[in-house]
GROMACS .gro file of C-alpha atoms in nm:
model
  198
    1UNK     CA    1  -9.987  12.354   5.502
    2UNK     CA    2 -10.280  12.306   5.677
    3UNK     CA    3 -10.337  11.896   5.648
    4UNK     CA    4 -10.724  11.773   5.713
    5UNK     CA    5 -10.631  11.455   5.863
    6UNK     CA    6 -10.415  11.640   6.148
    7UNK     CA    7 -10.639  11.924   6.147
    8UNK     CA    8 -10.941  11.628   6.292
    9UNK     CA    9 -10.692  11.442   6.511
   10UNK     CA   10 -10.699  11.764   6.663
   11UNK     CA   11 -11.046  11.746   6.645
   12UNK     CA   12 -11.067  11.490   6.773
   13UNK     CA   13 -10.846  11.548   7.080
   14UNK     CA   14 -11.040  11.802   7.182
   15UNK     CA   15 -11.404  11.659   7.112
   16UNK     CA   16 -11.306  11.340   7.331
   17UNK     CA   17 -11.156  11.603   7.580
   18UNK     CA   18 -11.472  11.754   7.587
   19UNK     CA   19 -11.612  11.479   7.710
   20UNK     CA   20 -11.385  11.326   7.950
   21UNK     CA   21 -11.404  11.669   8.115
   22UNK     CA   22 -11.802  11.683   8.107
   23UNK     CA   23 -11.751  11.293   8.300
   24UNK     CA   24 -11.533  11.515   8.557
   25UNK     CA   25 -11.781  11.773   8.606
   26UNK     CA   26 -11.510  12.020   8.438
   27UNK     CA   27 -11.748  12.239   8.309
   28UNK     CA   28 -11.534  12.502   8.224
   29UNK     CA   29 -11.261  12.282   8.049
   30UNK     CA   30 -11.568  12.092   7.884
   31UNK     CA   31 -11.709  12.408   7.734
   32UNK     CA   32 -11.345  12.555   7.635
   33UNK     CA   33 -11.279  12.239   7.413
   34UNK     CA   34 -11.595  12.198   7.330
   35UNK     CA   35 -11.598  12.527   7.150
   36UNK     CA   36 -11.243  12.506   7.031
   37UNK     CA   37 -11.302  12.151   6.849
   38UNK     CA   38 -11.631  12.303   6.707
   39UNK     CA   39 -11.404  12.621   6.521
   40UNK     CA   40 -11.182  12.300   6.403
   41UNK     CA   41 -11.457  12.103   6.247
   42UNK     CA   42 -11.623  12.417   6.106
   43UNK     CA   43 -11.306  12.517   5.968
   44UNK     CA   44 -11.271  12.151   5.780
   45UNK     CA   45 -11.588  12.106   5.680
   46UNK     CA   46 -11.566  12.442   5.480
   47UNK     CA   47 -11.148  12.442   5.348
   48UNK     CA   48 -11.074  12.106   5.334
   49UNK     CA   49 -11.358  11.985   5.076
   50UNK     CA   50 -11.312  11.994   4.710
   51UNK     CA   51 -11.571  12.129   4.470
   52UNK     CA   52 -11.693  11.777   4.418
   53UNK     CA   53 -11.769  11.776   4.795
   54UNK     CA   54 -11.470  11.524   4.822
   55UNK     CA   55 -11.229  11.568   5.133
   56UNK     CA   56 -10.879  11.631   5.024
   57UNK     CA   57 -10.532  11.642   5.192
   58UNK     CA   58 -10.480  11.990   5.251
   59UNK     CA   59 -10.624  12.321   5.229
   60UNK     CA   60 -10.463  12.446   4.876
   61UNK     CA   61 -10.502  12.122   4.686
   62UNK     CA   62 -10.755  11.884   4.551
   63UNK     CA   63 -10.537  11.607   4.611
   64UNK     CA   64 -10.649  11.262   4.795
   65UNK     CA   65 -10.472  11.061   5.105
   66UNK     CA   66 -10.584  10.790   5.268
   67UNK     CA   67 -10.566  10.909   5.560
   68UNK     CA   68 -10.882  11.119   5.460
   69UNK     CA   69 -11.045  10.722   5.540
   70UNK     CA   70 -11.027  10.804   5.923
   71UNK     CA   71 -11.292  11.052   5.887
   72UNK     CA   72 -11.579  10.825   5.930
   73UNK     CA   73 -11.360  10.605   6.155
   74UNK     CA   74 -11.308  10.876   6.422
   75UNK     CA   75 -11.713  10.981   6.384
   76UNK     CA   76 -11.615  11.267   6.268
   77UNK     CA   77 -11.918  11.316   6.029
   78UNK     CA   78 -12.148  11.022   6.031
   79UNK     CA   79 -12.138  10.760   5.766
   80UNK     CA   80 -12.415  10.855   5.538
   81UNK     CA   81 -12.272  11.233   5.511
   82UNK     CA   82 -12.261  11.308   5.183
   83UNK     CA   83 -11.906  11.458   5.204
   84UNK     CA   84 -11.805  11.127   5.403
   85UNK     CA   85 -11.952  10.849   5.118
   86UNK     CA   86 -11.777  11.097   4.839
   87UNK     CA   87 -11.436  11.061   4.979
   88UNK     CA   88 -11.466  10.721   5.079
   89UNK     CA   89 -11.559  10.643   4.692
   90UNK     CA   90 -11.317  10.891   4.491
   91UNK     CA   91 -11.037  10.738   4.722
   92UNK     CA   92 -11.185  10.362   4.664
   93UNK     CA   93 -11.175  10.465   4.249
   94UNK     CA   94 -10.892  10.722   4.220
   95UNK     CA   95 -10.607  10.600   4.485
   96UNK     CA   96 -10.531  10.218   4.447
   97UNK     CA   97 -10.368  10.033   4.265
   98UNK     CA   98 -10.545   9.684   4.184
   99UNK     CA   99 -10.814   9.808   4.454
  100UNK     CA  100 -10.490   9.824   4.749
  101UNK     CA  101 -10.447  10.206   4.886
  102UNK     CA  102 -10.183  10.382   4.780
  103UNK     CA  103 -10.119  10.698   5.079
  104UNK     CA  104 -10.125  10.937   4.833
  105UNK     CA  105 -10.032  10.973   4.489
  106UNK     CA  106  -9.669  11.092   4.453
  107UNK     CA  107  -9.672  11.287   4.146
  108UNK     CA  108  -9.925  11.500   4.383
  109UNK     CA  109  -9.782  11.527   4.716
  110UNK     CA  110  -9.360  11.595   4.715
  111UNK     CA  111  -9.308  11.426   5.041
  112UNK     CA  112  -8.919  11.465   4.978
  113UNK     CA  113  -8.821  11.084   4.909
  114UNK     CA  114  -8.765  10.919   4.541
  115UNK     CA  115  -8.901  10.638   4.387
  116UNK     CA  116  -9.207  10.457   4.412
  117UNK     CA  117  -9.440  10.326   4.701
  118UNK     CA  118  -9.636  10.003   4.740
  119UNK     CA  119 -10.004  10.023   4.873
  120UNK     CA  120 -10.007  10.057   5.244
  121UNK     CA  121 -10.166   9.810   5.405
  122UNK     CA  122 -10.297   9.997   5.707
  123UNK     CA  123 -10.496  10.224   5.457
  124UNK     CA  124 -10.683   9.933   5.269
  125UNK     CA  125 -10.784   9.810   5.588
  126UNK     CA  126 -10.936  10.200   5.694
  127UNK     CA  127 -11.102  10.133   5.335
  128UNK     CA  128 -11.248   9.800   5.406
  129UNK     CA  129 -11.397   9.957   5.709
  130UNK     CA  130 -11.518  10.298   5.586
  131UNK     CA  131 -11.674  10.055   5.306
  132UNK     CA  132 -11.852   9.901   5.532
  133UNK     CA  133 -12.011  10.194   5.711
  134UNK     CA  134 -12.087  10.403   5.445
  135UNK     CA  135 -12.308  10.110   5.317
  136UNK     CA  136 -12.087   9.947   5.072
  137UNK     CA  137 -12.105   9.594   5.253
  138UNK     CA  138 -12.023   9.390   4.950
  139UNK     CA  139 -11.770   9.592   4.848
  140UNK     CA  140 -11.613   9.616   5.194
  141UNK     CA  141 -11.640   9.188   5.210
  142UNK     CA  142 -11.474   9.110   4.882
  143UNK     CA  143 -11.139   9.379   4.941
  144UNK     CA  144 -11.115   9.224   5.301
  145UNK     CA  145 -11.087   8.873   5.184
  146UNK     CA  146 -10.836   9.007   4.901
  147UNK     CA  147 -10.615   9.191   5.176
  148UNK     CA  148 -10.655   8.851   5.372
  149UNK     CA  149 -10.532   8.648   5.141
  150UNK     CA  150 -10.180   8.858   5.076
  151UNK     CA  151 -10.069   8.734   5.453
  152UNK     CA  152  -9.768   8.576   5.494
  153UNK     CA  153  -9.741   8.217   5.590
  154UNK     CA  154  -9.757   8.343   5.976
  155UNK     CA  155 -10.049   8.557   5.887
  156UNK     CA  156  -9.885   8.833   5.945
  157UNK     CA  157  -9.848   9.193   5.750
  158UNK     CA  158  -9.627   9.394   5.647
  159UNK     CA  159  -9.609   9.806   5.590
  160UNK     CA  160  -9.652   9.774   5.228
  161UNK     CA  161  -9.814   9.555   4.973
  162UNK     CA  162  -9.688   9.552   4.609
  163UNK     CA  163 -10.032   9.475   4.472
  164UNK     CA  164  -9.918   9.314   4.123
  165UNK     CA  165  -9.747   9.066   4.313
  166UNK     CA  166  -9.875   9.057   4.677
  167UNK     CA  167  -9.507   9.088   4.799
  168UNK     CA  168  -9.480   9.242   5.097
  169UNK     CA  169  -9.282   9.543   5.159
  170UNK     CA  170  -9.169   9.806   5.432
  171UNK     CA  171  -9.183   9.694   5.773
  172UNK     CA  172  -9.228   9.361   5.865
  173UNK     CA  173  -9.461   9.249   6.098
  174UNK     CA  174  -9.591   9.561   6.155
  175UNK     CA  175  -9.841   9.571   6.469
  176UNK     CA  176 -10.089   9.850   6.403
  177UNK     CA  177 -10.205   9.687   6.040
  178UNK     CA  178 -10.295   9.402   6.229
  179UNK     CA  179 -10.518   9.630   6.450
  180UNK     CA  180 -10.700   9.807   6.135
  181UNK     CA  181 -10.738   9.440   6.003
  182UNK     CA  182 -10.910   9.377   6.331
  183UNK     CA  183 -11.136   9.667   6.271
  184UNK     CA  184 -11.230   9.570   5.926
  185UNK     CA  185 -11.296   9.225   6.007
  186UNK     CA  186 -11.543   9.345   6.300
  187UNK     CA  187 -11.668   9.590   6.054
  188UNK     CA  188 -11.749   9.329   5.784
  189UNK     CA  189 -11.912   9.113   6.016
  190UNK     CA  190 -12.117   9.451   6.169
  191UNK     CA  191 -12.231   9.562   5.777
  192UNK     CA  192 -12.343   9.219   5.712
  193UNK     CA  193 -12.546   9.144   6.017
  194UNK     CA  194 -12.719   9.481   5.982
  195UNK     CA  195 -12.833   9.370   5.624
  196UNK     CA  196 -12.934   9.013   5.689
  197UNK     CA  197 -13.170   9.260   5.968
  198UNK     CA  198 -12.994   9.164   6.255
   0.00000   0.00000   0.00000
């Protein structure tokens, strides 16, 4: 299956290649990635999209992930793209639970394990902060301070977040939900300076 988040890591990959070789004076290596990440992005922006112009896991489904979020985190597309604000929002409506991310919804995606998931706490974070920069400030403020008040007594995260209860799940601490909480934070802070004009 041809994934669209690992198809634009590879994207990515080769885009920042592109220009850490151009810093180098690597012309040649510059123009070779640079034409190989353009075929990639081409290639997503026309299979991976959904006839509502919404993003979607893989090429042969109109299924959501959330890791679909990391396309206006990476700059893939800017934030006001169309395509970009419609994912954001279908997986903001269509795949959380009690506004927390689920990855995906299982009865969609046979990833080969049984029973059910929690919301993943990395992935409400990614939608905190693709809030924010598609313009959804507000929006983006009032899940952050929800996600910030399910930390444990340490403030610390874990993997998973059962969002009826706020228990936390999965692995505990886990280090790179603290980074996306970073992110979102900075984000927040970023979407409401720009509105108060500053």
């Amino acid at each position: 299956k041809h994934f669209t988040a690992s198809k634009a890591l590879c994207w990515v990959a080769l885009d920042r290649g592109r220009t850490l070789a151009e810093g180098r004076g690597d012309t040649e290596r510059a123009e070779r990635w640079g034409k190989v990440a353009e075929e990639i992005h081409a290639e997503i922006c026309e299979k991976g999209i959904d006839k509502r112009g919404v993003f979607v896991q893989h090429y042969e489904t109109e299924a959501l992930d959330a890791s679909l979020l990391l396309l206006p985190l990476m700059a893939f597309l800017p934030p006001d793209d169309e395509r970009v604000r419609k994912t954001v929002l279908a997986i903001a409506d269509e795949l959380t639970e009690d506004g927390l991310v689920l990855r995906y919804k299982v009865e969609h995606t046979d990833d080969g394990l049984e029973g059910k998931e929690g919301t993943f706490t990395i992935c409400s974070f990614w939608l905190v902060t693709a809030l924010a920069r598609i313009g959804e400030g507000e929006r983006a403020r009032k899940l952050c301070e929800k996600l910030l008040s399910f930390a444990s007594p340490l403030q610390l995260y874990a993997e998973e977040i059962e969002a009826a209860s706020g228990r936390h799940l999965g692995n505990f601490p886990q280090a790179f939900t603290h980074l996306s909480l970073i992110n979102a934070v900075m984000s927040v802070i970023e979407a409401e300076k720009s509105a108060e004009g500053g």
